[in-house]
PDB file of C-alpha atoms and ligand atoms in Angstrom:
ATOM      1  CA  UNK T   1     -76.218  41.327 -19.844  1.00 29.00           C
ATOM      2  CA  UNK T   2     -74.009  44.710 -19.462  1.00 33.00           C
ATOM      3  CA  UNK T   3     -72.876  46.116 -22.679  1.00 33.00           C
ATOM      4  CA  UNK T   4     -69.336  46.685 -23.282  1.00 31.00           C
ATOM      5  CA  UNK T   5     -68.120  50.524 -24.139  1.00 37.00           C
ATOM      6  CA  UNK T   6     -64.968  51.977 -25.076  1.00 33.00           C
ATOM      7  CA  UNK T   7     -63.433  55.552 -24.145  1.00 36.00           C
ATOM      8  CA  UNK T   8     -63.582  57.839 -27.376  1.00 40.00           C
ATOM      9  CA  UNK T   9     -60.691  60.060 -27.473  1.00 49.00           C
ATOM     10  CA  UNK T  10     -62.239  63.699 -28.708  1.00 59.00           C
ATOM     11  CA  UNK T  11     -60.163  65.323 -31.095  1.00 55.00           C
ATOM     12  CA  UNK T  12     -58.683  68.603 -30.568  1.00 64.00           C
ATOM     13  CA  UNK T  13     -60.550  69.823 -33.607  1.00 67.00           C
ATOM     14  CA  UNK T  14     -64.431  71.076 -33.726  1.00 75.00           C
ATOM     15  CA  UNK T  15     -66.437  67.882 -35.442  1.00 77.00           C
ATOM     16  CA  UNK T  16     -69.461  68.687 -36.967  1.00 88.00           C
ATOM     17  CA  UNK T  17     -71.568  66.318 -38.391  1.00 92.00           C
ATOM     18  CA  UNK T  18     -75.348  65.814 -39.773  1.00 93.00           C
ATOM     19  CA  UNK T  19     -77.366  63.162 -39.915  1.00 95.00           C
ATOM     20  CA  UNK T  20     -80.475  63.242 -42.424  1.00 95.00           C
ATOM     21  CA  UNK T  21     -83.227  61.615 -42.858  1.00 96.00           C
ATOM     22  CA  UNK T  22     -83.867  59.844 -46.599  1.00 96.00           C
ATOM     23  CA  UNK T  23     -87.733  58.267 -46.454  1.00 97.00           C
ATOM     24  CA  UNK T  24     -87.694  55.446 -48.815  1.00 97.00           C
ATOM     25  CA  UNK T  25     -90.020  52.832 -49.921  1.00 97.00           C
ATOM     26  CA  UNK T  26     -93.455  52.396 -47.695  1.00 95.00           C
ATOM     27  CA  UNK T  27     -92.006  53.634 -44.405  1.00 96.00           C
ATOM     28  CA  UNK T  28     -88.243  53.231 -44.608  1.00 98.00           C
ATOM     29  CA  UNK T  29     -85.852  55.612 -43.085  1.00 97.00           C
ATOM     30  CA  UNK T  30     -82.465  55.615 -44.760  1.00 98.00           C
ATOM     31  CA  UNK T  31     -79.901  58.065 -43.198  1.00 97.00           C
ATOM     32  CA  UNK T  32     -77.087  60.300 -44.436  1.00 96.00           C
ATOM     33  CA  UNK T  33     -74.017  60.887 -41.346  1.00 96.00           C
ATOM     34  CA  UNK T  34     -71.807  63.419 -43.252  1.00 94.00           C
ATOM     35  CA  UNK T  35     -69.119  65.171 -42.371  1.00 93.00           C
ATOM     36  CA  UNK T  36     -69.444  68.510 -44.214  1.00 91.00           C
ATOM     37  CA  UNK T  37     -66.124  69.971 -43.880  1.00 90.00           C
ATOM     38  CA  UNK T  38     -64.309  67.066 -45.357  1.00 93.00           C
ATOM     39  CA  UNK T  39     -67.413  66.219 -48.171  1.00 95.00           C
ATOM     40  CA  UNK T  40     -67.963  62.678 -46.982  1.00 97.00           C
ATOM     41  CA  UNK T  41     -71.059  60.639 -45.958  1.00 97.00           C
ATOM     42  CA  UNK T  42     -71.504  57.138 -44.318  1.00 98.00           C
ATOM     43  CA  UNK T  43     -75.558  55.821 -45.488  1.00 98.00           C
ATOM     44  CA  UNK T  44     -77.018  53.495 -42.975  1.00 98.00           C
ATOM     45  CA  UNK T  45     -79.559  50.766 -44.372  1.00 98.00           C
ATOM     46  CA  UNK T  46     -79.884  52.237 -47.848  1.00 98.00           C
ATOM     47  CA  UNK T  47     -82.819  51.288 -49.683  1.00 98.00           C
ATOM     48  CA  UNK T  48     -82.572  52.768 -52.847  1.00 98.00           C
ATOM     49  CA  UNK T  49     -79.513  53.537 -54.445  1.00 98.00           C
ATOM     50  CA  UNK T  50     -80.021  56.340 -56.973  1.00 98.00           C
ATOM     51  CA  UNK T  51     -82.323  57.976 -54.318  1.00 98.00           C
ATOM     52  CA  UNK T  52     -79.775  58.254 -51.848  1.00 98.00           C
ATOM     53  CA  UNK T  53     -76.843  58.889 -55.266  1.00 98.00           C
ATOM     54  CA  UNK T  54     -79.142  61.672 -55.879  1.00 98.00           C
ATOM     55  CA  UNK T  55     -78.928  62.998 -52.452  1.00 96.00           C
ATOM     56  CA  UNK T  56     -75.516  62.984 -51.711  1.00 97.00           C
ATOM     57  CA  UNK T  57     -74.725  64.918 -55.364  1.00 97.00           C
ATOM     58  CA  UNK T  58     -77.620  67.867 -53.973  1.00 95.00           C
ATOM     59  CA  UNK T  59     -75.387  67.963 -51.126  1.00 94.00           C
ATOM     60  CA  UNK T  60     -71.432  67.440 -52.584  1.00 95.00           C
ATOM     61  CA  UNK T  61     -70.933  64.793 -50.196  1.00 96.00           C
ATOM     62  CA  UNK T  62     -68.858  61.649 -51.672  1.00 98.00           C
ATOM     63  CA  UNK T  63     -69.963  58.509 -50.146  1.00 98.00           C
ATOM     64  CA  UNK T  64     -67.299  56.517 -47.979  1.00 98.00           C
ATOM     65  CA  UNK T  65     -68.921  54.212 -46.351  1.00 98.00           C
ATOM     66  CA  UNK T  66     -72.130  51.816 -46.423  1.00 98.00           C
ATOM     67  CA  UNK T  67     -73.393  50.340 -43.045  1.00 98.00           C
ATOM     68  CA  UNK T  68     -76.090  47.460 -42.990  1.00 98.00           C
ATOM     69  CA  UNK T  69     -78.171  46.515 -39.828  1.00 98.00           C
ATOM     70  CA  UNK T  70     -79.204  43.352 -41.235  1.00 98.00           C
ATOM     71  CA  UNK T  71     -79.682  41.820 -44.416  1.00 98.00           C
ATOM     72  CA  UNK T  72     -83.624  42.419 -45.274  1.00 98.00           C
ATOM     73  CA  UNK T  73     -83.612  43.946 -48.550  1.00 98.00           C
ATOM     74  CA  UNK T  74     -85.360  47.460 -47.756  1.00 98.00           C
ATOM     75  CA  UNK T  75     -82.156  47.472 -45.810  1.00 98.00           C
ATOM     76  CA  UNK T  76     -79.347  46.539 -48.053  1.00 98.00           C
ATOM     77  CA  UNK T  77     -81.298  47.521 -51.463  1.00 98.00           C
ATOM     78  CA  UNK T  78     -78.860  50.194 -52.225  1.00 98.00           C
ATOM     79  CA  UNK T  79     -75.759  48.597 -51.705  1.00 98.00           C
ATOM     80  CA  UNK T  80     -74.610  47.366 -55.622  1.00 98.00           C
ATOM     81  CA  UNK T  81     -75.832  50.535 -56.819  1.00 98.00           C
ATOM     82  CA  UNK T  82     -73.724  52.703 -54.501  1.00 98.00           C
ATOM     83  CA  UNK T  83     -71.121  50.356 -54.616  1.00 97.00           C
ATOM     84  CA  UNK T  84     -70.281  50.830 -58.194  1.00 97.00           C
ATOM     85  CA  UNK T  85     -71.095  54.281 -58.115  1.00 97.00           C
ATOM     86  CA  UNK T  86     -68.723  54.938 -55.429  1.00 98.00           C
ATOM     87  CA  UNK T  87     -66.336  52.071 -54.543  1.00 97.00           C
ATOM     88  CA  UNK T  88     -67.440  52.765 -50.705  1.00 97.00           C
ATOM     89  CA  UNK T  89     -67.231  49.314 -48.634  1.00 98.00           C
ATOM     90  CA  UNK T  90     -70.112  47.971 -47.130  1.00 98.00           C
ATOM     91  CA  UNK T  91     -70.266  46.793 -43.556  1.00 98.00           C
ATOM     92  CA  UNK T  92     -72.751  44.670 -41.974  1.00 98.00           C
ATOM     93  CA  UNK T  93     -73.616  41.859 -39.421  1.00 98.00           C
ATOM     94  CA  UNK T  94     -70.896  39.018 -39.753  1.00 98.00           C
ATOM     95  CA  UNK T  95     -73.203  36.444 -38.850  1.00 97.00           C
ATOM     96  CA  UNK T  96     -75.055  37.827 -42.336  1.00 98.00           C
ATOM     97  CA  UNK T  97     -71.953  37.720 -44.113  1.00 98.00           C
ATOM     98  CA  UNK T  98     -73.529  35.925 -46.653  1.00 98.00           C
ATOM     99  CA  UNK T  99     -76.680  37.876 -47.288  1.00 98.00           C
ATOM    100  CA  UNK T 100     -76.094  40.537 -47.624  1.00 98.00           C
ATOM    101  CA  UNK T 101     -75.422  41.748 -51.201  1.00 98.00           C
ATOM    102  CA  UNK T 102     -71.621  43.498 -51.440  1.00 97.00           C
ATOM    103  CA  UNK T 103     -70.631  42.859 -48.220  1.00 98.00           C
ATOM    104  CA  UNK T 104     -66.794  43.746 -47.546  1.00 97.00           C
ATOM    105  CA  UNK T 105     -66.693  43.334 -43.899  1.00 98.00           C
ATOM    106  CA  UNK T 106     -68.455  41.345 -41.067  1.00 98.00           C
ATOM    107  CA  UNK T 107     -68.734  42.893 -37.811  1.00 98.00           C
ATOM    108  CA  UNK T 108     -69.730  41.771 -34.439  1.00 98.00           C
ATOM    109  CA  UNK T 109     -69.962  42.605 -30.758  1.00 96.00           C
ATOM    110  CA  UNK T 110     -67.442  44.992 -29.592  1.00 93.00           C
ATOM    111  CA  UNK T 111     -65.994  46.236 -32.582  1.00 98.00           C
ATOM    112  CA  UNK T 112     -65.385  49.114 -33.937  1.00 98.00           C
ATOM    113  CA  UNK T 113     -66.008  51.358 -37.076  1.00 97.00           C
ATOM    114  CA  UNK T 114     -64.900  54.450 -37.933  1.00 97.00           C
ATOM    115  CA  UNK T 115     -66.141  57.155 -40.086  1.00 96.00           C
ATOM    116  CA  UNK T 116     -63.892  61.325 -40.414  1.00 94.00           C
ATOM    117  CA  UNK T 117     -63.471  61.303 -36.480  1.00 92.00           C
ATOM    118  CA  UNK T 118     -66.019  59.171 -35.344  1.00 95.00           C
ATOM    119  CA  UNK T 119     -65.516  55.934 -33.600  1.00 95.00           C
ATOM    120  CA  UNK T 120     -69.103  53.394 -34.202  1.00 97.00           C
ATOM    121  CA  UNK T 121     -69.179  50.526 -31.988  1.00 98.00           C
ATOM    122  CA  UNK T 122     -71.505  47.883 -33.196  1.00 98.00           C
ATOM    123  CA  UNK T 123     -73.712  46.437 -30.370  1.00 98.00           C
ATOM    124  CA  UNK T 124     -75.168  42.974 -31.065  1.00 98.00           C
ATOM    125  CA  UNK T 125     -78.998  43.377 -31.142  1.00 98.00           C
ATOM    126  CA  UNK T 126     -80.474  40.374 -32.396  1.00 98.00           C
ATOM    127  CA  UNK T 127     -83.819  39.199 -32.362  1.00 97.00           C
ATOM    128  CA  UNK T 128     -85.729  40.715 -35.567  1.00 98.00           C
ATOM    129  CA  UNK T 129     -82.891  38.575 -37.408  1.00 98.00           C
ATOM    130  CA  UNK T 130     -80.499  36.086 -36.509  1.00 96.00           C
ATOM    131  CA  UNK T 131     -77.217  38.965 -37.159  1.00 98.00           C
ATOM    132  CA  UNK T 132     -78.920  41.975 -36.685  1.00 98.00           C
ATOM    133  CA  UNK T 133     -76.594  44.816 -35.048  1.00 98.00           C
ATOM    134  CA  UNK T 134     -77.105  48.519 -34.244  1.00 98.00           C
ATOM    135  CA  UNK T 135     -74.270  51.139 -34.821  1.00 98.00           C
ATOM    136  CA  UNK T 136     -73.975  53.734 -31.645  1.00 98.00           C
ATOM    137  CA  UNK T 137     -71.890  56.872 -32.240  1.00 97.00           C
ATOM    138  CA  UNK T 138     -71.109  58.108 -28.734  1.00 96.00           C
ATOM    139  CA  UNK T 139     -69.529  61.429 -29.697  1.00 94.00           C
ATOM    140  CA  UNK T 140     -72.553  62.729 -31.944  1.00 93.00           C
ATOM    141  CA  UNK T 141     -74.866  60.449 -29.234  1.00 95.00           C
ATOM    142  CA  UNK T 142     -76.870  58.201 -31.921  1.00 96.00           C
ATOM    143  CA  UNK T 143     -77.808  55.223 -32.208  1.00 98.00           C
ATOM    144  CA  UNK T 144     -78.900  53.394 -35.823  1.00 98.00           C
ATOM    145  CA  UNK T 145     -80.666  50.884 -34.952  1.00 98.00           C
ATOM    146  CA  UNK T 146     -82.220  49.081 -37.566  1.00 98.00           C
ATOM    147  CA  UNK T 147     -85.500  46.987 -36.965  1.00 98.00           C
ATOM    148  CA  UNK T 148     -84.788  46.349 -33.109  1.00 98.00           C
ATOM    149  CA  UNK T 149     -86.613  49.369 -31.471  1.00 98.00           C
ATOM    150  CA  UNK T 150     -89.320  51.832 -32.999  1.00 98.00           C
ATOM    151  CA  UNK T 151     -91.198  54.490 -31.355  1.00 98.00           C
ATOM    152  CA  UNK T 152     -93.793  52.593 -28.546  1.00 98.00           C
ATOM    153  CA  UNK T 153     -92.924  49.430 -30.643  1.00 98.00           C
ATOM    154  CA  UNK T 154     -90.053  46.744 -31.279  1.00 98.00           C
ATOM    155  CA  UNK T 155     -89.394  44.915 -34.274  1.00 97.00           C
ATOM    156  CA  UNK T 156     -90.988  41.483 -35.086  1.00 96.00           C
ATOM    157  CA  UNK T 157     -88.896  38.327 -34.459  1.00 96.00           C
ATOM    158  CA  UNK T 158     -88.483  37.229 -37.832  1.00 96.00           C
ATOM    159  CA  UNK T 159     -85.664  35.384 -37.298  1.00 97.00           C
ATOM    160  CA  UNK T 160     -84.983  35.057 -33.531  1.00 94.00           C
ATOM    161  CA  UNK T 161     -86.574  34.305 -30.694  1.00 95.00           C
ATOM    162  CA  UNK T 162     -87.766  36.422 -27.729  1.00 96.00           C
ATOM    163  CA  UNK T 163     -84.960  35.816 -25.232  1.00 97.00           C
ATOM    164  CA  UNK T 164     -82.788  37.309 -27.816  1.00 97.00           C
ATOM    165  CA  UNK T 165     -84.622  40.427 -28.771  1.00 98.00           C
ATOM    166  CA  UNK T 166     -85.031  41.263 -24.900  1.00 98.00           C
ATOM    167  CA  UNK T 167     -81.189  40.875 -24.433  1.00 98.00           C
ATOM    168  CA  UNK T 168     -81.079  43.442 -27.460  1.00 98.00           C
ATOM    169  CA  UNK T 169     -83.289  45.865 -25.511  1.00 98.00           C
ATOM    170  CA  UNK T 170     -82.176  45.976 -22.684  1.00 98.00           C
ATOM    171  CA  UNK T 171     -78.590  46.181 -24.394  1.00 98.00           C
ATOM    172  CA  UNK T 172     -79.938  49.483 -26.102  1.00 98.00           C
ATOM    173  CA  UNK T 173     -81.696  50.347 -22.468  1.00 98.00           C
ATOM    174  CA  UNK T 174     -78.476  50.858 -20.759  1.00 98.00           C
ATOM    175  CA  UNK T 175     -77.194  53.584 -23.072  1.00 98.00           C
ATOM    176  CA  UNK T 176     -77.892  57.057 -21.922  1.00 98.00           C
ATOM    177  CA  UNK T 177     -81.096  58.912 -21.654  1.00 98.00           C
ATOM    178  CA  UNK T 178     -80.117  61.465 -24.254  1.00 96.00           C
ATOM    179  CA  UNK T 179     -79.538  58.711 -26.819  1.00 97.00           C
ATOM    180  CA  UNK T 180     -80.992  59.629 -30.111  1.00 96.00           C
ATOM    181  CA  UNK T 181     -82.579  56.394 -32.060  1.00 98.00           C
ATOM    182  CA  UNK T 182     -82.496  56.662 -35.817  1.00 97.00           C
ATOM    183  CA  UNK T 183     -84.735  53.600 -35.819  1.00 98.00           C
ATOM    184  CA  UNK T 184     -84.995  52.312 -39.789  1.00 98.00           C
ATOM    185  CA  UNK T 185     -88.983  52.059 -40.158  1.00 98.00           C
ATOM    186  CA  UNK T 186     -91.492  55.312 -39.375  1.00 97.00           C
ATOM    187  CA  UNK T 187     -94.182  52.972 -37.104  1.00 96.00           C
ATOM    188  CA  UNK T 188     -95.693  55.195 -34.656  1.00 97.00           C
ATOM    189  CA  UNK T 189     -99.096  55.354 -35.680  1.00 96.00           C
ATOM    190  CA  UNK T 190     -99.769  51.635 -35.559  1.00 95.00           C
ATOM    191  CA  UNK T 191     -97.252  51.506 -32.196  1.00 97.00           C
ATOM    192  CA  UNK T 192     -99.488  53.906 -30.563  1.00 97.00           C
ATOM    193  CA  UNK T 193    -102.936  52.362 -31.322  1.00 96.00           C
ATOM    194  CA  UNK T 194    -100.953  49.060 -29.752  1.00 97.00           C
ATOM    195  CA  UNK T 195     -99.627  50.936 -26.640  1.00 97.00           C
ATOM    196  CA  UNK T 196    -103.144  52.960 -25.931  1.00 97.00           C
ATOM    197  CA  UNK T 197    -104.726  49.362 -26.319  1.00 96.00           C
ATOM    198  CA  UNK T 198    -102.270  47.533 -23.528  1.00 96.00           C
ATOM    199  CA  UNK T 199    -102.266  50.509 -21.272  1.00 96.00           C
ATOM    200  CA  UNK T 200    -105.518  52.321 -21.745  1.00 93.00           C
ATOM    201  CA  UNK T 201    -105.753  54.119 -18.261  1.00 95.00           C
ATOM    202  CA  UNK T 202    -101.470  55.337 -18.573  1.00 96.00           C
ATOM    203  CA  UNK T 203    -102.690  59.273 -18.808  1.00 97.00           C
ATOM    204  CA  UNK T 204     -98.758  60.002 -19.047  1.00 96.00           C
ATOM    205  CA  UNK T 205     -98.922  57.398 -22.442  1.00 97.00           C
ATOM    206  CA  UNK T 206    -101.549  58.674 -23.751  1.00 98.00           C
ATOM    207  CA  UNK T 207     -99.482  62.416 -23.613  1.00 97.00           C
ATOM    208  CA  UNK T 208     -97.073  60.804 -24.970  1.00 97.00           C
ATOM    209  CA  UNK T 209     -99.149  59.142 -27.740  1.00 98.00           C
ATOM    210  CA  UNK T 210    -100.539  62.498 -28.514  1.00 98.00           C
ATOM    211  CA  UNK T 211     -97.476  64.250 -29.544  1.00 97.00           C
ATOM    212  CA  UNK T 212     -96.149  61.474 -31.438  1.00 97.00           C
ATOM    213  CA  UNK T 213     -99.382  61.563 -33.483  1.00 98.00           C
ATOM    214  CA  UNK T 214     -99.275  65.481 -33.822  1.00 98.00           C
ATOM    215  CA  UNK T 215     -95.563  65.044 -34.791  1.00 96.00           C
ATOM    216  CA  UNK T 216     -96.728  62.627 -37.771  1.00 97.00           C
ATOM    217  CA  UNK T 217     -99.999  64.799 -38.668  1.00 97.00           C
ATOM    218  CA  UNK T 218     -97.228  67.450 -39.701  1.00 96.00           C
ATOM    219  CA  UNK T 219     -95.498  65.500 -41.517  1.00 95.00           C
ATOM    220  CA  UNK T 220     -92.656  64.922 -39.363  1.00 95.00           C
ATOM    221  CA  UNK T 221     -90.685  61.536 -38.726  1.00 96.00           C
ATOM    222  CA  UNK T 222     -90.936  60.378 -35.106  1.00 97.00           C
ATOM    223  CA  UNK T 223     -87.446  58.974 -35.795  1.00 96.00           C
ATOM    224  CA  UNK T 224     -85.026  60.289 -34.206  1.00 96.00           C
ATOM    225  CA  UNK T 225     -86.812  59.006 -30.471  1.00 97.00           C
ATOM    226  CA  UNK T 226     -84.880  60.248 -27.662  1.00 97.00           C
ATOM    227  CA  UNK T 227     -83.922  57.437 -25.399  1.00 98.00           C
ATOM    228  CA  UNK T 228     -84.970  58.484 -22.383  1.00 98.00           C
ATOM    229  CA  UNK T 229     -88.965  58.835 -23.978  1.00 98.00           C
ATOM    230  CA  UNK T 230     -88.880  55.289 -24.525  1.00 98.00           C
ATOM    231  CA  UNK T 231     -87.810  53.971 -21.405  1.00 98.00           C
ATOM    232  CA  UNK T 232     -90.702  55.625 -19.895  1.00 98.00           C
ATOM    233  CA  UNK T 233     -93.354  54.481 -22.339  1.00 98.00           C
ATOM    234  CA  UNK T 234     -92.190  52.126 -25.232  1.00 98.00           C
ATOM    235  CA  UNK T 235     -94.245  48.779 -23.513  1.00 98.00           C
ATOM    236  CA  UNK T 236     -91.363  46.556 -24.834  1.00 98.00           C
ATOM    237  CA  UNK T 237     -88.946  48.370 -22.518  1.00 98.00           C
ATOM    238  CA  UNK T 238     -90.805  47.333 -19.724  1.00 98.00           C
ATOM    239  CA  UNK T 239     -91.458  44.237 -19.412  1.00 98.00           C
ATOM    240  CA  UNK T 240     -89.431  44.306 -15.755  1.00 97.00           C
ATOM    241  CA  UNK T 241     -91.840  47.757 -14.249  1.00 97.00           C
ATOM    242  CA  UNK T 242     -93.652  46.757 -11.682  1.00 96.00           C
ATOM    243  CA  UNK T 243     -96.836  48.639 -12.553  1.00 96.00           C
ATOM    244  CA  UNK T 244     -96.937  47.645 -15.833  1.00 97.00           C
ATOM    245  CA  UNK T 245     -96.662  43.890 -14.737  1.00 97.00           C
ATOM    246  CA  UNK T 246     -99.821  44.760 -13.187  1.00 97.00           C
ATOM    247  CA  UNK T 247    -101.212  46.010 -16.222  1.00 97.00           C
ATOM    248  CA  UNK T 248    -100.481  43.358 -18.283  1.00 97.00           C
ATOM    249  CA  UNK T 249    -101.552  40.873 -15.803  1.00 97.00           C
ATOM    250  CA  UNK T 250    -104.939  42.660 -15.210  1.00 96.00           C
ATOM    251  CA  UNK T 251    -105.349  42.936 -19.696  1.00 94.00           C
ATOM    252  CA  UNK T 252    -104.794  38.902 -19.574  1.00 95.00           C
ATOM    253  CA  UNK T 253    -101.536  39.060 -21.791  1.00 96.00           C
ATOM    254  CA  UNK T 254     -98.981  38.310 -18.966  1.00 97.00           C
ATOM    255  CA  UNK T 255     -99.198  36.634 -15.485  1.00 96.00           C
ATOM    256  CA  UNK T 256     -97.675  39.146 -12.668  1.00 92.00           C
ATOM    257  CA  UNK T 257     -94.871  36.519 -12.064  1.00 93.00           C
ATOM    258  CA  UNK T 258     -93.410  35.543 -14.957  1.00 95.00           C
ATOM    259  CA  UNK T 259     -90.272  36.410 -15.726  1.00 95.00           C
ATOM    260  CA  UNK T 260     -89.492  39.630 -17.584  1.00 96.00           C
ATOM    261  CA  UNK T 261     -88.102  37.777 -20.729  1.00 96.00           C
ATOM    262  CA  UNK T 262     -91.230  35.913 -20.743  1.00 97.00           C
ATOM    263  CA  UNK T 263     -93.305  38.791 -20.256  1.00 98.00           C
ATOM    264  CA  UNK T 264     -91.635  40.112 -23.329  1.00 98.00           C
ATOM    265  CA  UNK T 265     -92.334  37.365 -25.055  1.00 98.00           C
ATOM    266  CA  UNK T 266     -96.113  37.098 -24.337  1.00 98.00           C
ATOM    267  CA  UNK T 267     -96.559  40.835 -25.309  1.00 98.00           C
ATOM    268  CA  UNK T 268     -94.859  40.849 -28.260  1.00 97.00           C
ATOM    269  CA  UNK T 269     -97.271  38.013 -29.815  1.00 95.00           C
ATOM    270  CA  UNK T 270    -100.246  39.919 -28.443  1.00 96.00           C
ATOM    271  CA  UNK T 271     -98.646  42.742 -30.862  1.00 96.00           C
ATOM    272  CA  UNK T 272     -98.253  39.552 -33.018  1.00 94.00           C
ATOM    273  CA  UNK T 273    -102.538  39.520 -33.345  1.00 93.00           C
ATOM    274  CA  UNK T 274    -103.170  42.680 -32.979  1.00 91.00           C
ATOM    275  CA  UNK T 275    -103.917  42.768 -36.578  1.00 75.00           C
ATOM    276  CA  UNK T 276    -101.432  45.201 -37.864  1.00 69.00           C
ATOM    277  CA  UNK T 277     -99.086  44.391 -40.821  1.00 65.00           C
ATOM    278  CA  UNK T 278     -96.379  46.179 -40.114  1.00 69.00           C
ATOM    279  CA  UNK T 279     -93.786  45.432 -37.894  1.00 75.00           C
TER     280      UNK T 279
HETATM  281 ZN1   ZN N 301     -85.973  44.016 -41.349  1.00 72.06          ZN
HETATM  282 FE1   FE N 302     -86.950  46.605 -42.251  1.00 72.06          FE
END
């Protein structure tokens, strides 16, 4: 299915805007969007309130807004907390209206949010739960997307089924190549071990693989991905690549002629048994 975009009119005025990252809990990635000149921030998927309460004071930013991906609880931990701190609404998936803890608005496909100058439109990228939406800034060219896409990895169908989450990736396929993923978990270690294990002969993957785990030995996030990186190597993006059907055919996980959604499927519950407890 195509997504559906709208035109962004560009203001007259420079924007500038930052997006930081906030690690919280095990290997949660909470983010800051602020616009500096006017001292405001929008959190996405705040786990910790007083962490992230902390962080805007550092910075001066006042917190306007609260944005939820779904309701999982290392997602929408923060929300009382910043709430009453800050009287910011929260927005989240309407179809987890009632989950998610604060909630002041329900949003679904095609509309929009806005934040300063920024127009959000909320694509519908279900699968890892039944709700679960991503938030793509085209102006600033990012994408939050929650537990739907990691580095060389996808999220777990907690929820939904595998039909859904493939509709949800190849939604998030279709955006630009440039397309920076804040994805809300830091995965790539375990992703990689599960990518170098599907494709072990893919000497452009395992280039990839190394730079990811170079990125991680210093103590960087591998979040933000850029777009275009995944759709050349992330295995759950391709699922419809010829050569990879091959692969997958040849490893015993997916017969050549099934159909892509299938082939999803089947690959995502050999990642299921791969013996990894993380998403
Ligand atoms: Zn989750
Ligand atoms: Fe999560």
């Amino acid at each position: 299915m195509n997504p559906t975009f709208f035109d962004v009119n560009e203001s007259s005025r420079t924007m500038s805007f930052t997006i930081e990252i906030l690690p919280a809990l095990s290997n949660n990635y909470t983010f800051l969007l602020s616009d500096p000149d006017l001292g405001l921030a929008t959190v996405i998927d705040p786990s910790d309130g007083p962490q992230v309460a902390t962080a805007l004071k550092k910075r001066d930013l006042y917190l306007a807004l609260i944005l939820n991906t779904h309701h999982h609880p290392d997602h929408t931990g923060g929300n009382e907390f910043l709430q009453q701190e800050f009287g910011a609404p929260v927005i989240g998936p309407l179809e987890e209206k009632n989950l998610i803890p604060g909630i002041s608005r329900g949003v679904t496909r095609n509309d929009i949010i806005t934040f300063s100058t920024l127009r959000g439109q909320v694509l519908p990228t279900h699968g890892h739960t039944d709700g679960h939406i991503s938030f793509y800034f085209p102006q600033i060219k990012a994408l939050f997307s929650g537990d739907v896409l990691f580095p060389l990895g996808c999220g777990r169908l907690i929820e939904g089924n595998s039909a859904q989450m493939w509709e949800s990736l190849i939604l998030i396929r279709n955006l630009p190549d440039d397309t920076l993923i804040y994805a809300s978990h830091e995965l790539a270690e375990e992703n990689v071990s599960f990518a170098l294990s599907v494709d072990k002969k893919n000497f452009e993957l395992q280039k990839r693989a190394a730079t990811l785990l170079a990125q991680r030995k210093a103590g960087k996030p591998s979040v933000p991905m850029i777009l275009g990186d995944e759709k050349r190597f992330n295995p759950f993006l391709r699922p419809d690549n010829a050569d990879f059907r091959k692969v997958l055919a040849t490893a015993g996980i997916a017969p050549e002629d099934a159909d892509p959604a299938a082939v999803f499927g089947l690959l995502r519950s050999a990642k299921d048994h791969f013996g990894q407890n993380g998403l």
